[in-house]
Coordinates of C-alpha atoms and ligand atoms in Angstrom, one line a residue:
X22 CA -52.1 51.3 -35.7
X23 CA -48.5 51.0 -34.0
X24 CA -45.9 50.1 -35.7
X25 CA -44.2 47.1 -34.2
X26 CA -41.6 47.8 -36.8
X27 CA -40.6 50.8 -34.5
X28 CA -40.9 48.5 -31.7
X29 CA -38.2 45.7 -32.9
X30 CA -35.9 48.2 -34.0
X31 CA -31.9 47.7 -34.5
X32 CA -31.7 48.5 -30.7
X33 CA -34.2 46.0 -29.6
X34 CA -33.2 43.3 -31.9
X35 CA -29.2 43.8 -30.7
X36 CA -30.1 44.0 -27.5
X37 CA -32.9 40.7 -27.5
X38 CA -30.6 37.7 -27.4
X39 CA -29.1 36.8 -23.8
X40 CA -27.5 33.5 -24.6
X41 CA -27.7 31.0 -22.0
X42 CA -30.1 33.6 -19.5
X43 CA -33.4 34.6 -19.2
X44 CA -35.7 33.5 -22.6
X45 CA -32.7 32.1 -23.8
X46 CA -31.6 29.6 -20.6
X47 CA -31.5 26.3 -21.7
X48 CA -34.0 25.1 -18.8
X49 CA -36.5 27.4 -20.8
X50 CA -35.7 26.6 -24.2
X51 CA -35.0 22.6 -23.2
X52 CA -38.7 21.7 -22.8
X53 CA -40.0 23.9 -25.7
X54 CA -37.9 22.5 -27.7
X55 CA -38.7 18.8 -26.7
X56 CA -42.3 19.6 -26.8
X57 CA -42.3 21.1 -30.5
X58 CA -40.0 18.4 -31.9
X59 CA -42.7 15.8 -30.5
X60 CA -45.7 18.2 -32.0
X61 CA -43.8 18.5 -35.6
X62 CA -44.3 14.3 -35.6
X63 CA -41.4 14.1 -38.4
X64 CA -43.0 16.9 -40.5
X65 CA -41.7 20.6 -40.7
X66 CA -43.0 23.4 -38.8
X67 CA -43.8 27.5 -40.0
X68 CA -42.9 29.7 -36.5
X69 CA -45.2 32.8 -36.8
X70 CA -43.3 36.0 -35.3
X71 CA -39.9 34.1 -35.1
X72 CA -37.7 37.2 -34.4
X73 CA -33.9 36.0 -33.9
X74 CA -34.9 32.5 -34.0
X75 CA -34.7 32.0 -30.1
X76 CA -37.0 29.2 -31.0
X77 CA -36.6 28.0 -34.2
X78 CA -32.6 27.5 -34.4
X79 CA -32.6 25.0 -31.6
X80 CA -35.5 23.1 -33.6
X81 CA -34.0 23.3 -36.8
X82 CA -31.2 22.0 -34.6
X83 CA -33.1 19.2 -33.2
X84 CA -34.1 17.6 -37.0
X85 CA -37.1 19.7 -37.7
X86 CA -37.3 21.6 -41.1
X87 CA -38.3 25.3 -39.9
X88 CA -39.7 28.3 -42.1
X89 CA -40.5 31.6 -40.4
X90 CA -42.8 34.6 -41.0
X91 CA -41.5 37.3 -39.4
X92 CA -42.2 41.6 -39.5
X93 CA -39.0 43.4 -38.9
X94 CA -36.4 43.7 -41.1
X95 CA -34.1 44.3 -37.4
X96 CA -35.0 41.2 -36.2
X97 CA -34.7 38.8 -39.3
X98 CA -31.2 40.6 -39.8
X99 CA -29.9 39.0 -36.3
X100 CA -31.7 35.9 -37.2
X101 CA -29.3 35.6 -40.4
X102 CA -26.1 36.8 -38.5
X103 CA -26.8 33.3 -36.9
X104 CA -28.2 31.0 -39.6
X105 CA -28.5 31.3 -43.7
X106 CA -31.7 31.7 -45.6
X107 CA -31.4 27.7 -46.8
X108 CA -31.3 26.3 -43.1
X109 CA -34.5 28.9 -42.0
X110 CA -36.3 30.4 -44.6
X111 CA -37.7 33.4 -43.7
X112 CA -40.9 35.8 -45.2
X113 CA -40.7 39.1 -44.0
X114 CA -44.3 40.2 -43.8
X115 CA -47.0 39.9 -41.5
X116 CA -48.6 36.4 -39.6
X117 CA -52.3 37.8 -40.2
X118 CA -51.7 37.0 -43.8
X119 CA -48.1 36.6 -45.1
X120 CA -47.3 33.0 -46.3
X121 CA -44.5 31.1 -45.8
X122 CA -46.3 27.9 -48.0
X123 CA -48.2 25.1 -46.9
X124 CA -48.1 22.0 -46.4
X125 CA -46.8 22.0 -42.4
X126 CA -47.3 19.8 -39.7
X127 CA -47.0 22.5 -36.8
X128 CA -47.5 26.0 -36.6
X129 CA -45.7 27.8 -33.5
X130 CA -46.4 31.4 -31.9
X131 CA -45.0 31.7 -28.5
X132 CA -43.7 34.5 -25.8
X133 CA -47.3 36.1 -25.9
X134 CA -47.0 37.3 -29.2
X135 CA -50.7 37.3 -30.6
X136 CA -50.8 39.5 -28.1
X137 CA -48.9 42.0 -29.9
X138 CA -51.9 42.0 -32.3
X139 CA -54.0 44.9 -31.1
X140 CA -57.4 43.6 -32.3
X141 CA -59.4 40.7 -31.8
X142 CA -60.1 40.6 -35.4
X143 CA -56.5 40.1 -36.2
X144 CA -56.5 37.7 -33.2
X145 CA -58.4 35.7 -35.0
X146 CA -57.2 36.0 -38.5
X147 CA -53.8 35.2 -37.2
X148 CA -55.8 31.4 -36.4
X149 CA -56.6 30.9 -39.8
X150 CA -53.0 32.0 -41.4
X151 CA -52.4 29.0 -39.5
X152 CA -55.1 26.9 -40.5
X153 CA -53.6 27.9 -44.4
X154 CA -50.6 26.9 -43.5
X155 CA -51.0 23.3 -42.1
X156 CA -52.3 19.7 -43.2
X157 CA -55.4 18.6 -41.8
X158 CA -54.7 17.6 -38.6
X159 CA -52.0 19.8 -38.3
X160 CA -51.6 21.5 -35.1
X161 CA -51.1 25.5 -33.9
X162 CA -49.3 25.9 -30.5
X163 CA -49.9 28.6 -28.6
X164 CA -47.7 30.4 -25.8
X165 CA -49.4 33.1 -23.8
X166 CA -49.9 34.7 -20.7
X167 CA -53.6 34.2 -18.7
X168 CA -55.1 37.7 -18.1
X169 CA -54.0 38.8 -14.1
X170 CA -57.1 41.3 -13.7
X171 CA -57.6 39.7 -10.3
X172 CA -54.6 41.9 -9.5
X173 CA -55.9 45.1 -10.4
X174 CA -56.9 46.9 -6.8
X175 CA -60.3 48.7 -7.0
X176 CA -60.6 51.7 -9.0
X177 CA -57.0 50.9 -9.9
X178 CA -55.8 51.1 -13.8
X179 CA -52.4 49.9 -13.7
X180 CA -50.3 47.1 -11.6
X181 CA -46.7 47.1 -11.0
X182 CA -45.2 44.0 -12.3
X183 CA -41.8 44.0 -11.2
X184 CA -39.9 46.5 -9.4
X185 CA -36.2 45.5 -8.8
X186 CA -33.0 47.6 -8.6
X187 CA -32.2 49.3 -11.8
X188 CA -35.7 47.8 -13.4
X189 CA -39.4 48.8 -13.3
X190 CA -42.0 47.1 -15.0
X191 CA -45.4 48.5 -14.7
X192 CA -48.6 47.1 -16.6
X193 CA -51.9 49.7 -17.6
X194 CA -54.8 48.4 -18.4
X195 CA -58.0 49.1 -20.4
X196 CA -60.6 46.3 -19.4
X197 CA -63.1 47.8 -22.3
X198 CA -60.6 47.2 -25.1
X199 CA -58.5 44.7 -23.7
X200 CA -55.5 46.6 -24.3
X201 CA -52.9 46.5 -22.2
X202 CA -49.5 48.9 -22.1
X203 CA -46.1 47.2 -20.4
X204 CA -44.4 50.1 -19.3
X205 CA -40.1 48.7 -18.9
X206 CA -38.5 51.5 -17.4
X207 CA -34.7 51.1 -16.8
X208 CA -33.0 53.3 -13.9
X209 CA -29.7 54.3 -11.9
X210 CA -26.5 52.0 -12.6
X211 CA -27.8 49.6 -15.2
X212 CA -27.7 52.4 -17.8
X213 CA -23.9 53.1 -19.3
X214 CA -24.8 56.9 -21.1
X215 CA -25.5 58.8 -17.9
X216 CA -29.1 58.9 -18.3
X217 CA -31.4 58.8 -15.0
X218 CA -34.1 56.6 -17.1
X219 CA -34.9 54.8 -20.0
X220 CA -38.3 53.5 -20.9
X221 CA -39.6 51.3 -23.7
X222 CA -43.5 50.7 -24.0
X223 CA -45.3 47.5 -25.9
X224 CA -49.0 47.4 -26.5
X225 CA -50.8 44.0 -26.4
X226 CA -54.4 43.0 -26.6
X227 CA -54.9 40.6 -23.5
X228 CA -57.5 37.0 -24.7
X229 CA -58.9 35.1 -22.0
X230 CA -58.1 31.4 -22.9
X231 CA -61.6 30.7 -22.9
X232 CA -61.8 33.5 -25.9
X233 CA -58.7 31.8 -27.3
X234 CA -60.5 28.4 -27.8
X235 CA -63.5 30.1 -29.6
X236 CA -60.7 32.2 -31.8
X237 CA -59.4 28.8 -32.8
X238 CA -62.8 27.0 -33.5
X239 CA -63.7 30.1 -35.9
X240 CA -60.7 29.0 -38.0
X241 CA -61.2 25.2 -38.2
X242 CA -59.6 23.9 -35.1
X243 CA -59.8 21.9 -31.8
X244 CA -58.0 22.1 -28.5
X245 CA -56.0 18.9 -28.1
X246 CA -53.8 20.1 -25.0
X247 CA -53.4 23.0 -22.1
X248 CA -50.6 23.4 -20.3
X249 CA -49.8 25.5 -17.7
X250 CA -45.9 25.4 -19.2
X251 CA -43.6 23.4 -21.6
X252 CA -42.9 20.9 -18.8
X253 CA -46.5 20.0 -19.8
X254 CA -47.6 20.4 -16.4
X255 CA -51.8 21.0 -15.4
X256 CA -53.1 23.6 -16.1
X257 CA -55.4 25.3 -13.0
X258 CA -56.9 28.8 -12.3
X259 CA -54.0 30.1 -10.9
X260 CA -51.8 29.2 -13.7
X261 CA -50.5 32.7 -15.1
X262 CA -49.6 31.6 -18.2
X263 CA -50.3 28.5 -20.8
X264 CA -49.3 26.5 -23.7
X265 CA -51.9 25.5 -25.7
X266 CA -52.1 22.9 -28.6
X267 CA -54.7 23.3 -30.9
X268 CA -55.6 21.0 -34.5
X269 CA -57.1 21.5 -37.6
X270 CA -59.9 19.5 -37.8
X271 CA -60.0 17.6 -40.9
Ligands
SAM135 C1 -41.3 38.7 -28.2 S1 -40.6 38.6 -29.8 C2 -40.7 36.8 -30.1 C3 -39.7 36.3 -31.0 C4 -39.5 34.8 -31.1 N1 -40.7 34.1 -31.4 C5 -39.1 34.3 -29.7 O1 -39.8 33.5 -29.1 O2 -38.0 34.7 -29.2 C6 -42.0 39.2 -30.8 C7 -41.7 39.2 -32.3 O3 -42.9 39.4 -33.0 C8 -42.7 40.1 -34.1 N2 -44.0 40.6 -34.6 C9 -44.8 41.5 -34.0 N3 -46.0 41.7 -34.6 C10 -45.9 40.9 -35.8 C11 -46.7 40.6 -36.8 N4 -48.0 41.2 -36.9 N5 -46.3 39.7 -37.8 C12 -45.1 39.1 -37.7 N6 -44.3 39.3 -36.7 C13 -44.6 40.2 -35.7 C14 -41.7 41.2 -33.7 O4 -41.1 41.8 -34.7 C15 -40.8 40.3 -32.8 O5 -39.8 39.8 -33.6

């Protein structure tokens, strides 16, 4: 089993926020935020995995009541260097069955984390810590990445993702387990203690979004949307990544 704890260490949660770039730019947090608000329809949302509240500051922000479930002690420190315990209440434990109480209108997991569960089996018991979570009709939104196997060259194991100066990311893959290694490797100038390289590794377990659908119908719910991104737009078969609504049917 790896230990995500090792994962989001003190390093990685120091180094995670980038206010105003990247995950944190406010052209990528704008329409997430806008969607969600609109999802929680005046009731109060549970994010699953909410790490330094990237997510569920602006929300709380916006007028929705937020509660997080969350695994590393790093990461839920740097959450409440930014906001106290009574503004986002936070259980440190895991989403497959830690609860943060009931009664929610909306359940979030975004930036590909069910992906950092490494079976499907958790996969899927991570749907119905949701389900226990929410009211009947409730929904669980999903953010996630769509499988690029298509990109894998014959008898090829691995694909390089990005390769810019100072930055290599390089993806392995295991098609029989689904697993999947993202290899960041940081070179040259961009490191300040004389190193030549730096690399971190995270583990994922890829889910088709066909595969998601039936993971969320084993726990009581139905797909209501699919987007191909927060700016709701269609989703097609070259999207590369998806936002997915689902509710609990009842
Ligand atoms: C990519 S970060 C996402 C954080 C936040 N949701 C965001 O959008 O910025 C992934 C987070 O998932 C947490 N995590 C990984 N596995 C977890 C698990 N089984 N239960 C709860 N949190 C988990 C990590 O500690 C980390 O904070």
């Amino acid at each position: 089993m790896v230990d995500q704890q090792r994962i989001w260490d003190d390093v990685a949660a120091r180094q995670y926020d980038t206010p105003g770039e990247g995950m944190f730019a406010p052209e990528v947090l704008g329409p997430a935020i806008e969607v969600l608000a609109a999802l929680a329809d005046g009731g109060s949302a549970v994010e699953f995995a909410v790490g330094t509240g990237r997510i569920a500051i602006p929300l709380a922000e916006a007028g929705v009541r937020v509660s997080g479930i969350e695994l590393s002690h790093a990461m839920i420190a740097r959450l409440r260097e930014k906001v106290s315990d009574d503004v986002i209440p936070v259980v440190q434990g895991d989403m497959t069955s830690a609860s943060a109480g009931e009664g929610f209108s909306l359940a979030i997991l975004v930036f590909n984390t069910i992906s950092n569960l490494l079976t499907q089996d958790a996969q899927v018991e991570c749907f119905r810590n949701a389900a226990r979570h929410l009211i009947p009709g409730g929904r669980f939104v999903i953010e996630l990445w769509v499988p690029q196997l298509r990109a894998l060259a014959p008898g090829h194991r691995g694909t390089v993702e990005v390769f810019e100066p100072g930055y290599l990311l390089v993806d392995t893959v295991d098609t029989l387990t689904q697993h999947l290694v993202s290899h960041h490797v940081r070179f040259g100038a961009a490191l300040e203690d004389g190193r030549d390289a730096v690399i971190g590794r995270s583990p994922h377990r890829y889910i088709w979004p066909s595969e998601l659908d039936l993971m969320a119908r084993l726990a009581g719910f139905e797909r209501e949307s699919r987007w191909a991104d927060w700016d709701r737009s269609e989703f097609t078969g070259e999207s590369t990544s998806h936002v997915s609504v689902y509710r609990l049917v009842g």
